[in-house]
mmCIF file of C-alpha atoms in Angstrom:
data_model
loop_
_atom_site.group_PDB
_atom_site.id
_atom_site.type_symbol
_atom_site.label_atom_id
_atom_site.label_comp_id
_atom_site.label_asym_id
_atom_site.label_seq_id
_atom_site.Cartn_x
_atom_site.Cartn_y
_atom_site.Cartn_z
ATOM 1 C CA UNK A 1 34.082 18.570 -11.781
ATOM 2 C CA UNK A 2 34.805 16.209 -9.008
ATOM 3 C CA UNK A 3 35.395 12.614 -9.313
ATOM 4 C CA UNK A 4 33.834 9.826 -7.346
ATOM 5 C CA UNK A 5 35.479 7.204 -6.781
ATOM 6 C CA UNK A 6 37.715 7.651 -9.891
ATOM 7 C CA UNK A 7 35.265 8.133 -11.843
ATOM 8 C CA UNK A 8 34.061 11.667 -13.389
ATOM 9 C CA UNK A 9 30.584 12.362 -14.241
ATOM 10 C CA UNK A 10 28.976 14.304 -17.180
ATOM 11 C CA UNK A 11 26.767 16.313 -14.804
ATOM 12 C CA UNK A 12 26.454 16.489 -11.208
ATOM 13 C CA UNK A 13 22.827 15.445 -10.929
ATOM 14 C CA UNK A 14 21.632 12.199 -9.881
ATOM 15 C CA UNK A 15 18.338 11.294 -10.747
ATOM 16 C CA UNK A 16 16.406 8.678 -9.605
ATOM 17 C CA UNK A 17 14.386 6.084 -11.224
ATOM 18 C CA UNK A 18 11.428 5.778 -9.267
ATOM 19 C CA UNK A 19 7.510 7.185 -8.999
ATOM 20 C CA UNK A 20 7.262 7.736 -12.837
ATOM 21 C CA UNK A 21 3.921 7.856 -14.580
ATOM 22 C CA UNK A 22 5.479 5.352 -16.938
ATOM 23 C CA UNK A 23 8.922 3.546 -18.001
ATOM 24 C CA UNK A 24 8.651 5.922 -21.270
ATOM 25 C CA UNK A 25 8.201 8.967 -19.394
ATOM 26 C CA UNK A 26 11.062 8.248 -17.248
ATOM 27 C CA UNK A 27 13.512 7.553 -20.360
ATOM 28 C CA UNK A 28 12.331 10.770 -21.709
ATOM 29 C CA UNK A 29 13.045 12.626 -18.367
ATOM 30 C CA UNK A 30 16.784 11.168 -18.261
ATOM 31 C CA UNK A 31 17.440 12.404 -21.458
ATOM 32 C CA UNK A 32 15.823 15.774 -20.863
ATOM 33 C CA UNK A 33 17.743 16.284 -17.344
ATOM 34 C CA UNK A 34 21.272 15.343 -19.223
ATOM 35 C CA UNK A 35 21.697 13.325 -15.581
ATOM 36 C CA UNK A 36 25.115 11.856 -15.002
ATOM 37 C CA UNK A 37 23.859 8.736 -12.322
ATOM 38 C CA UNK A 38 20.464 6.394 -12.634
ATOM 39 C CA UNK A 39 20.002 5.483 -9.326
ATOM 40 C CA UNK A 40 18.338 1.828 -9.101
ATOM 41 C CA UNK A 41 17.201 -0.578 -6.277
ATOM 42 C CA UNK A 42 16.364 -3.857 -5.983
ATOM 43 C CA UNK A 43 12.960 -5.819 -5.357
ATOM 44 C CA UNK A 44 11.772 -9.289 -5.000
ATOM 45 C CA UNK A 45 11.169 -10.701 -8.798
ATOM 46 C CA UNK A 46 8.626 -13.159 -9.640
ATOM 47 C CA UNK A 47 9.881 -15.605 -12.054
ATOM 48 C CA UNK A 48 6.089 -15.612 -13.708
ATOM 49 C CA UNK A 49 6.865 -11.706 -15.146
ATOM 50 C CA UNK A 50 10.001 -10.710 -14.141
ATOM 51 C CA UNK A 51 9.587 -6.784 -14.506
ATOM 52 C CA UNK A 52 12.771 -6.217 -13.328
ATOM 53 C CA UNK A 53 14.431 -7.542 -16.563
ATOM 54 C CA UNK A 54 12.420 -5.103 -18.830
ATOM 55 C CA UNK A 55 13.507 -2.075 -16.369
ATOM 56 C CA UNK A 56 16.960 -3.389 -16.483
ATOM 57 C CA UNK A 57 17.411 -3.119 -20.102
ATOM 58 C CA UNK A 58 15.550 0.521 -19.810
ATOM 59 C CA UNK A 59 18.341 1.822 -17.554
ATOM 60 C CA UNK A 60 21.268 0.088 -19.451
ATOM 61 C CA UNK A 61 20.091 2.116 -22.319
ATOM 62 C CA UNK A 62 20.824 5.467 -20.130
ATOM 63 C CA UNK A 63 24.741 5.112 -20.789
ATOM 64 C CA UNK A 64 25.348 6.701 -17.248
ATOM 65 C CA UNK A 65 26.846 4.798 -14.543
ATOM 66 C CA UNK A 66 24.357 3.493 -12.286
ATOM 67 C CA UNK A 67 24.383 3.610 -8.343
ATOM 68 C CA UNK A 68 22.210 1.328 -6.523
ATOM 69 C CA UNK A 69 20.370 2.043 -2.662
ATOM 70 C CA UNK A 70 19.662 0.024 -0.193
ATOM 71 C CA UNK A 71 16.486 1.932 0.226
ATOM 72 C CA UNK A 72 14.407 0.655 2.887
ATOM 73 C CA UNK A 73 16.898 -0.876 5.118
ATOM 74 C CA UNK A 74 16.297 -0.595 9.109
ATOM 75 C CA UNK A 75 19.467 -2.787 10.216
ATOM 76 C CA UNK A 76 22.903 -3.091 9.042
ATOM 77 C CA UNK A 77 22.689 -6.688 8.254
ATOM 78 C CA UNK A 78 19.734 -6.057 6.052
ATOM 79 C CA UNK A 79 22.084 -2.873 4.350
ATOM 80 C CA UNK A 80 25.313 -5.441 3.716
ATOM 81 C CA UNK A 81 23.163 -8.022 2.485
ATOM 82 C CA UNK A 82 21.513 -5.823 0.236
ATOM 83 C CA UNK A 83 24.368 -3.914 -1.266
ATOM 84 C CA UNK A 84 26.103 -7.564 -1.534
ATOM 85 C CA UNK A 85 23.218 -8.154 -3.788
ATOM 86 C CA UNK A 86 22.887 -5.085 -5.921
ATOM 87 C CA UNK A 87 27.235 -5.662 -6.627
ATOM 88 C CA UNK A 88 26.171 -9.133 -8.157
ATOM 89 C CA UNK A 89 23.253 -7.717 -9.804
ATOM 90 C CA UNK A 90 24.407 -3.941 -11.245
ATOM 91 C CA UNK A 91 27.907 -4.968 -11.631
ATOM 92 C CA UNK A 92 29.219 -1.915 -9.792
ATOM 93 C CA UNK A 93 31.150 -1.413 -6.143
ATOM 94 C CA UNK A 94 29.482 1.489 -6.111
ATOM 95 C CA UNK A 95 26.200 1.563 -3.147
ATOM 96 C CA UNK A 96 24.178 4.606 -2.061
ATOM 97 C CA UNK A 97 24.231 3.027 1.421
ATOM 98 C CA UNK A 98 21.347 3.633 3.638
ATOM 99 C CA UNK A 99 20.288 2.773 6.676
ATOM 100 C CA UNK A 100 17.187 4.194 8.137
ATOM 101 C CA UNK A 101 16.527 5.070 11.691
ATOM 102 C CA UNK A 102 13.064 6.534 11.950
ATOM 103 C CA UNK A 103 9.634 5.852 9.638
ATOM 104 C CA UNK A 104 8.518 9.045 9.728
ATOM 105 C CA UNK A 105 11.318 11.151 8.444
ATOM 106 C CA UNK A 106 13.569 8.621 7.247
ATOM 107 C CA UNK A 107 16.620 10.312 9.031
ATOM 108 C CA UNK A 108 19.623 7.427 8.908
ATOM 109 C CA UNK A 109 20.376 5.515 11.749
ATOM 110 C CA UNK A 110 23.834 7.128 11.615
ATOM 111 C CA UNK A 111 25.398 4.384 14.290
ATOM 112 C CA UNK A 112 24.233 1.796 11.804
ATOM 113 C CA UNK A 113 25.367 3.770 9.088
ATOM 114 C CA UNK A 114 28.970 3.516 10.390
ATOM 115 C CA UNK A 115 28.689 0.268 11.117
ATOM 116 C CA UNK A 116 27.460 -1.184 7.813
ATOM 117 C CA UNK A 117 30.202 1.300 5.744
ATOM 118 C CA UNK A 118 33.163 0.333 7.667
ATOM 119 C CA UNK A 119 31.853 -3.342 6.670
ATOM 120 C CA UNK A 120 31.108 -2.540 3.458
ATOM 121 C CA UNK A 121 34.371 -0.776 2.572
ATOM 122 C CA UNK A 122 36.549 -3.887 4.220
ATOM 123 C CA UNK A 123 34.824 -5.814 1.558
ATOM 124 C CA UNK A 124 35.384 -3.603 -1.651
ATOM 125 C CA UNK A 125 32.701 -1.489 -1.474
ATOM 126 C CA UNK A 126 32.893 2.019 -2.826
ATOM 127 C CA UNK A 127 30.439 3.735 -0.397
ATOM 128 C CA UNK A 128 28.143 6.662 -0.630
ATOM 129 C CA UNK A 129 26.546 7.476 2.715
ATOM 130 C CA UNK A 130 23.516 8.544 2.871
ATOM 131 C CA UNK A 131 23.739 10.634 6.598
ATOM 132 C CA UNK A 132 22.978 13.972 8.206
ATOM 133 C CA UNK A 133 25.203 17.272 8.521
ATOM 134 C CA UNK A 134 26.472 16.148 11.524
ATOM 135 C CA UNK A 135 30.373 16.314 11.752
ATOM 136 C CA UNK A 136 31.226 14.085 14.168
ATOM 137 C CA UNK A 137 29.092 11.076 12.000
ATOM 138 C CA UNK A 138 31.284 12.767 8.602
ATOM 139 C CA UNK A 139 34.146 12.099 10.538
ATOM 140 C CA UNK A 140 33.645 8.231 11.415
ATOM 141 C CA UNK A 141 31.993 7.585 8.050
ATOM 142 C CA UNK A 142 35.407 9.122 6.407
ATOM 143 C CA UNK A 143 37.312 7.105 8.760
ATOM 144 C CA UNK A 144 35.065 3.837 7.821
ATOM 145 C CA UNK A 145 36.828 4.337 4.410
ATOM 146 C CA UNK A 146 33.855 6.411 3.214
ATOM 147 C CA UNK A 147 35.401 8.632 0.026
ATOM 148 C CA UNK A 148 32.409 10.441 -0.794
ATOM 149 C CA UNK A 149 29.909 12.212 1.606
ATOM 150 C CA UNK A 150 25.867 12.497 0.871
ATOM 151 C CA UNK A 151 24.545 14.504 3.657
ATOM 152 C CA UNK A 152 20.547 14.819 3.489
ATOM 153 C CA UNK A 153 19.120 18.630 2.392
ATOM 154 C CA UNK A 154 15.662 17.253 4.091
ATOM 155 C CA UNK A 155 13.924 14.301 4.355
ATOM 156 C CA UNK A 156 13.338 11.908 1.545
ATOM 157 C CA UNK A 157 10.295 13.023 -0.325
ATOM 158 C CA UNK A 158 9.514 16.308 0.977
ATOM 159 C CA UNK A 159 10.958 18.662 -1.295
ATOM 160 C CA UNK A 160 11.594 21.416 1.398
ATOM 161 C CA UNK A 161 15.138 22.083 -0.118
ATOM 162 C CA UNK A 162 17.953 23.100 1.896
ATOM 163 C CA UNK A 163 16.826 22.503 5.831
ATOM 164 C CA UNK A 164 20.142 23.233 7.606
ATOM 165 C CA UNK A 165 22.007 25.789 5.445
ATOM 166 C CA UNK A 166 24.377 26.487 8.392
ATOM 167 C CA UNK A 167 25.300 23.242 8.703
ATOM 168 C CA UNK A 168 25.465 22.346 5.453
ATOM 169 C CA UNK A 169 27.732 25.227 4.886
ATOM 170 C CA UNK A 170 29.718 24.286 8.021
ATOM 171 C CA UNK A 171 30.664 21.095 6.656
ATOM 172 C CA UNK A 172 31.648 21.755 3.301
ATOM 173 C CA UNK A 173 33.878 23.705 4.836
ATOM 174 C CA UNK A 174 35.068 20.926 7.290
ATOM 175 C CA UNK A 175 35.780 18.776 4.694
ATOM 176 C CA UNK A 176 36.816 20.676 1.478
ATOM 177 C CA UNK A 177 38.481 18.022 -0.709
ATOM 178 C CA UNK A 178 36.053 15.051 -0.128
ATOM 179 C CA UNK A 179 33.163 15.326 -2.507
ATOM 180 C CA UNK A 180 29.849 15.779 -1.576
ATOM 181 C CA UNK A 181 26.338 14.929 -2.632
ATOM 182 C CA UNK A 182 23.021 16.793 -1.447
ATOM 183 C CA UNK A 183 20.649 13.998 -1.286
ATOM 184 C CA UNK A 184 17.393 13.665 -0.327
ATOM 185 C CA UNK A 185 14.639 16.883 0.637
ATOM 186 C CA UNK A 186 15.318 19.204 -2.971
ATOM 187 C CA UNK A 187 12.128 20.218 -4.207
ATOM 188 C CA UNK A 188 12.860 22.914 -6.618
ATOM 189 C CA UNK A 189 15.618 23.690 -9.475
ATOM 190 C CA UNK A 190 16.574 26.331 -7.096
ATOM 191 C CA UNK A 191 17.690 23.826 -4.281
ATOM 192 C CA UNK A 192 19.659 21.972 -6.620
ATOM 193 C CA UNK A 193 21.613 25.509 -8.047
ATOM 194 C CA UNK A 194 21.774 26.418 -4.396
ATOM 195 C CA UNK A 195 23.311 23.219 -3.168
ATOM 196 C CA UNK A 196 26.139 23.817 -6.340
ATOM 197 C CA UNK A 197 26.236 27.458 -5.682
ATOM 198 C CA UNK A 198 27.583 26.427 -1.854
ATOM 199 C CA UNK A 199 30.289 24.128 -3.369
ATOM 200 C CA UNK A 200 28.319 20.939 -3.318
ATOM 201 C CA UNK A 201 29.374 18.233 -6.225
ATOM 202 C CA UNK A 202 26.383 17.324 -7.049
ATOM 203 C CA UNK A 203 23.010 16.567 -5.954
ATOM 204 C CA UNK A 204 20.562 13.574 -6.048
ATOM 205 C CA UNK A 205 16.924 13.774 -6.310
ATOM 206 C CA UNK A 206 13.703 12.057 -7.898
ATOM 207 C CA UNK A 207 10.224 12.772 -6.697
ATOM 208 C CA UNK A 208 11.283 16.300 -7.549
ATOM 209 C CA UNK A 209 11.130 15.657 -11.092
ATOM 210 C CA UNK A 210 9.192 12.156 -11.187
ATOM 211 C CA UNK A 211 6.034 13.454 -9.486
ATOM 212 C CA UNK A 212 6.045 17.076 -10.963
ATOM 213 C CA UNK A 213 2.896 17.720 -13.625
ATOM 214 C CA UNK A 214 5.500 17.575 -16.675
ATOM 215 C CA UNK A 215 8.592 15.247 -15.360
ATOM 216 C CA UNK A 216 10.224 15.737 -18.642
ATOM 217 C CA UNK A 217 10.325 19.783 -18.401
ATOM 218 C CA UNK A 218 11.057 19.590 -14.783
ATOM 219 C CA UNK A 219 13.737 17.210 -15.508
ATOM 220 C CA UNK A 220 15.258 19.510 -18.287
ATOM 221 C CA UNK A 221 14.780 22.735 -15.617
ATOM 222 C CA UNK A 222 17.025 20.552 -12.836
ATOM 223 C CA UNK A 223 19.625 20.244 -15.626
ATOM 224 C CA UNK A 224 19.759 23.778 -15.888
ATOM 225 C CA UNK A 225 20.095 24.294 -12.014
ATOM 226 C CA UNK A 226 22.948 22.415 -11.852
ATOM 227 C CA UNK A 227 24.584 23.757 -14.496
ATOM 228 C CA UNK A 228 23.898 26.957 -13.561
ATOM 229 C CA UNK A 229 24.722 26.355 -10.008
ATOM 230 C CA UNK A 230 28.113 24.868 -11.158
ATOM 231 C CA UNK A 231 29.051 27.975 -13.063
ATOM 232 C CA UNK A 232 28.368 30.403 -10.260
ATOM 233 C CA UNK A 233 30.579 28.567 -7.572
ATOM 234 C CA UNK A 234 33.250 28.247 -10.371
ATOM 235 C CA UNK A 235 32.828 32.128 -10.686
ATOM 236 C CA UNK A 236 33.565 32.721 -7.094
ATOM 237 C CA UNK A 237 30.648 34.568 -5.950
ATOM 238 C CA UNK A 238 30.301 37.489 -3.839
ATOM 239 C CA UNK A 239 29.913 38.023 -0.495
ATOM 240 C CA UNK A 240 26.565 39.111 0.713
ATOM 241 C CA UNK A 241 26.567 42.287 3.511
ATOM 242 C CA UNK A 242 24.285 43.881 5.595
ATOM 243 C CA UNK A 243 24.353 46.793 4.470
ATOM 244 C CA UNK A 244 23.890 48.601 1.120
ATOM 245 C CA UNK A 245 26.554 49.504 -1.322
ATOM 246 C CA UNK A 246 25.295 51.462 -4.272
ATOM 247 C CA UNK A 247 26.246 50.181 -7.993
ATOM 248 C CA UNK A 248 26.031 52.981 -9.763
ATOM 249 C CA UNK A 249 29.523 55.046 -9.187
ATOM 250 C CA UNK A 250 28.338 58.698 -7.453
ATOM 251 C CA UNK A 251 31.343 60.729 -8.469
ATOM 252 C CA UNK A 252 30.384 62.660 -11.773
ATOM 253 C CA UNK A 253 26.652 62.911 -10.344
ATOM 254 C CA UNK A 254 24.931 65.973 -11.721
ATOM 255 C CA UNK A 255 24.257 69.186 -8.821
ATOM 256 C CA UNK A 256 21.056 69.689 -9.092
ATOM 257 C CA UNK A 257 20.030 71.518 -5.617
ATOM 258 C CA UNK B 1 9.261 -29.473 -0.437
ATOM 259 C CA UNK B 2 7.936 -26.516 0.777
ATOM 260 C CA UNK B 3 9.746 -23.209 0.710
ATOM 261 C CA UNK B 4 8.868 -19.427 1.094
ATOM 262 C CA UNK B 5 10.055 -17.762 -1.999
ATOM 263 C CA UNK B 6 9.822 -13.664 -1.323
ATOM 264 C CA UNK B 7 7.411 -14.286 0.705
ATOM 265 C CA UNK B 8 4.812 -17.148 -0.220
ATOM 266 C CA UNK B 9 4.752 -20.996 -0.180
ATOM 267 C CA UNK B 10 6.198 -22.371 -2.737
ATOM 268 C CA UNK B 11 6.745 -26.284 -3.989
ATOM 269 C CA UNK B 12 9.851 -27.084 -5.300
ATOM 270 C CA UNK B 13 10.873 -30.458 -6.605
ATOM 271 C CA UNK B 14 14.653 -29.473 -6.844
ATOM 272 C CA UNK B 15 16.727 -29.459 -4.056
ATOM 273 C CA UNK B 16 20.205 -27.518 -5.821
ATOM 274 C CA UNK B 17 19.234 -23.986 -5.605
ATOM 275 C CA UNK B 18 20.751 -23.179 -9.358
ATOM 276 C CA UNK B 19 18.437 -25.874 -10.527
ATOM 277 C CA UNK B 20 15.784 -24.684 -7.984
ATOM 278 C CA UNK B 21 15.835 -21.202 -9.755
ATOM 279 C CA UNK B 22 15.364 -22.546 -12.999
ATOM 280 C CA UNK B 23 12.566 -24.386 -11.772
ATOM 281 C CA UNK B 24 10.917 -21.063 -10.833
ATOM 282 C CA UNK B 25 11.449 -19.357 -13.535
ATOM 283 C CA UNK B 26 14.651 -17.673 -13.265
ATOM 284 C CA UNK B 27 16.537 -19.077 -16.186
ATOM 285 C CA UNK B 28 18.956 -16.564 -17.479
ATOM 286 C CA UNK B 29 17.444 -14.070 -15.545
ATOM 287 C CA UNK B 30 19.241 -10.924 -13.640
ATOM 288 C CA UNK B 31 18.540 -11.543 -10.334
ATOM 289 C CA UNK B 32 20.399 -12.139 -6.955
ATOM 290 C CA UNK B 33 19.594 -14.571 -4.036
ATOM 291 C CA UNK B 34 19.809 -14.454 -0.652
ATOM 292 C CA UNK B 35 18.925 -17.961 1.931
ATOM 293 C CA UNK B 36 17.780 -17.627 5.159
ATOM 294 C CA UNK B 37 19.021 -14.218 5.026
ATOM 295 C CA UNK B 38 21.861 -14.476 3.889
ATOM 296 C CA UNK B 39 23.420 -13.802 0.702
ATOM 297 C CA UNK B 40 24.069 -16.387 -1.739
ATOM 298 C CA UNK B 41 26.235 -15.617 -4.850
ATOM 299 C CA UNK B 42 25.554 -16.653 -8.878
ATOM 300 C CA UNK B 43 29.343 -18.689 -8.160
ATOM 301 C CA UNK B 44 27.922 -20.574 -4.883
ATOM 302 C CA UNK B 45 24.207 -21.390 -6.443
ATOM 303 C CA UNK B 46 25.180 -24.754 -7.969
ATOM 304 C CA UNK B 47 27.063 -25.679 -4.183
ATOM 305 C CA UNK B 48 24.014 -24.338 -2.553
ATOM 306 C CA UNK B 49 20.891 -26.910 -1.300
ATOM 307 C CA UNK B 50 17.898 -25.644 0.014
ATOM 308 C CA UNK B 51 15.697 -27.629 2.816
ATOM 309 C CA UNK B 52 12.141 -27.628 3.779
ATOM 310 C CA UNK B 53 11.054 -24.435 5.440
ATOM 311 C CA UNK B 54 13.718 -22.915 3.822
ATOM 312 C CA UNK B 55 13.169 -18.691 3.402
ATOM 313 C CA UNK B 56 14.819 -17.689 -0.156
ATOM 314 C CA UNK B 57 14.601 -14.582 -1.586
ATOM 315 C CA UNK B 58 15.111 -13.390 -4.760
ATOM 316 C CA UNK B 59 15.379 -10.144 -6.036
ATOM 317 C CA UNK B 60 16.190 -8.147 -9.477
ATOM 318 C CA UNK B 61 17.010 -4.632 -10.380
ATOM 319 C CA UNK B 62 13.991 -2.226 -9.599
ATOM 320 C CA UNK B 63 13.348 1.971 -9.819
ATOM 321 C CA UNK B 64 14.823 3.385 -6.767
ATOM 322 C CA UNK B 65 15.615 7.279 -5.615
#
């Protein structure tokens, strides 16, 4: 399994913390999906109930290394300020940078993107980009200092899997040895094995589990995809043709004109 | 003096923003602060004062995807 940023994982999925029915439902999910990353956030805190304490203790509880967005963030300032915060807060290096360029699809301002890594980096960050399949953007965001790759499958929230597979496919293969996340857009179990099937390292989703009817059996069923999708790449899988090949051998076949 | 804490006007009597915070409510809490936009860290709190008018935010760890 690939390491990021040193550090291995028990299992490439990444599940997120948010949209739950309830805090217990959540903690039941984690444990049913056998996730290897919480992904957290940070919001203002009133120091009347401070319910970020309570969900702070929930997540420590998870034993999995946490990685913390800057969800939400329109400018790089806002992006460096906020992942400066969530080190001092979470304890880790590690931010799930992103910096959004449009409302309605939440594509990543990938100029800002750029920007606010090759900042973040300088300062002793250990980056996860949150960008598009676009090369050339791979390519500056690797050159930023960026060790780890998370191009989008679709937009945040829409669980229409794997938009691009072309391009997706195209820049695995551009970039073989840096590890790569599928975030954002996977809807199904079968985006997630898809995404591993193609050589992905892992992939990072939560409304697909947090808003299904039964979050805990989806979150067990994404655990399988992965897995699953992990052991086909690892069993080198065919290639697919146009034409048809039968299976069953013909010599031997009974004459029966 | 009047501040805006995440948002909303606040009176605070202290102006040391580690003493400010515990003023607030913030004692011993897990949170991080930023002043006028700019970040503030746990070490620099105690060398930190905050004005009238100042703009603090303060923020804690939170469900995110």
């Amino acid at each position: 399994m690939a390491s990021f940023y040193g550090t291995e994982l028990t299992s490439p999925l990444m599940l997120g913390t948010a949209l739950y029915p309830s805090p217990a439902i959540m903690a039941e999910a984690f444990k049913a999906s056998g996730a290897g990353v919480a992904t957290v956030s940070l919001r203002r805190e009133s120091g009347a109930d401070r319910a970020g304490q309570d969900f702070w203790s929930l997540v420590s509880d998870f034993g999995v290394p946490v990685l913390p967005n800057t969800a939400g963030c329109h400018t790089v300032k806002e992006a460096v300020t906020t992942a400066q915060m969530a080190r001092e807060v979470f304890g880790t290096p590690w931010i799930k940078l992103e910096v959004i360029g449009h409302t309605d699809t939440l594509q990543p301002d990938v100029f800002g993107l750029v920007e606010a890594a090759k900042i973040l980096t300088e300062d002793g960050f250990e980056v996860f980009p949150y960008t598009t399949e676009d090369l050339i953007v791979a390519e500056r965001l690797l050159h930023a200092g960026c060790k780890v790759l998370m191009p989008w499958g679709a937009p945040i929230g829409s669980g229409l899997g794997l938009n691009n597979l072309h391009g997706l496919r195209t820049m695995r293969a551009q970039f073989p040895d840096v590890p790569m996340v599928i975030d954002a857009g996977i809807g199904l179990p079968s985006h997630a094995a898809q995404a591993m099937e193609m050589g992905f390292d892992a992939v990072l989703l939560n409304t697909a589990v947090a808003k299904a009817g039964d979050p805990v059996a989806m979150a067990r069923a994404f655990g399988l995809a992965v897995e699953a999708g992990q052991a086909a790449y690892d069993a080198d899988p065919m290639e697919p043709r146009d034409m048809a090949s039968p299976s069953t051998p013909l010599i031997g076949k009974a004459f029966l004109e | 003096m009047k501040i805006i804490l995440n948002g909303e006007a606040r009176d605070v009597a202290q102006a040391n923003l580690a003493v400010a915070l515990e003023e607030l409510g913030y004692s011993t809490a897990k949170i991080a602060t930023a002043l006028n936009g700019n970040f503030v860290p746990a070490s620099a709190r105690a060398s930190t004062s905050i004005s009238d008018g100042d703009l603090l935010e303060v923020v804690a760890p939170m469900q995110g995807g």
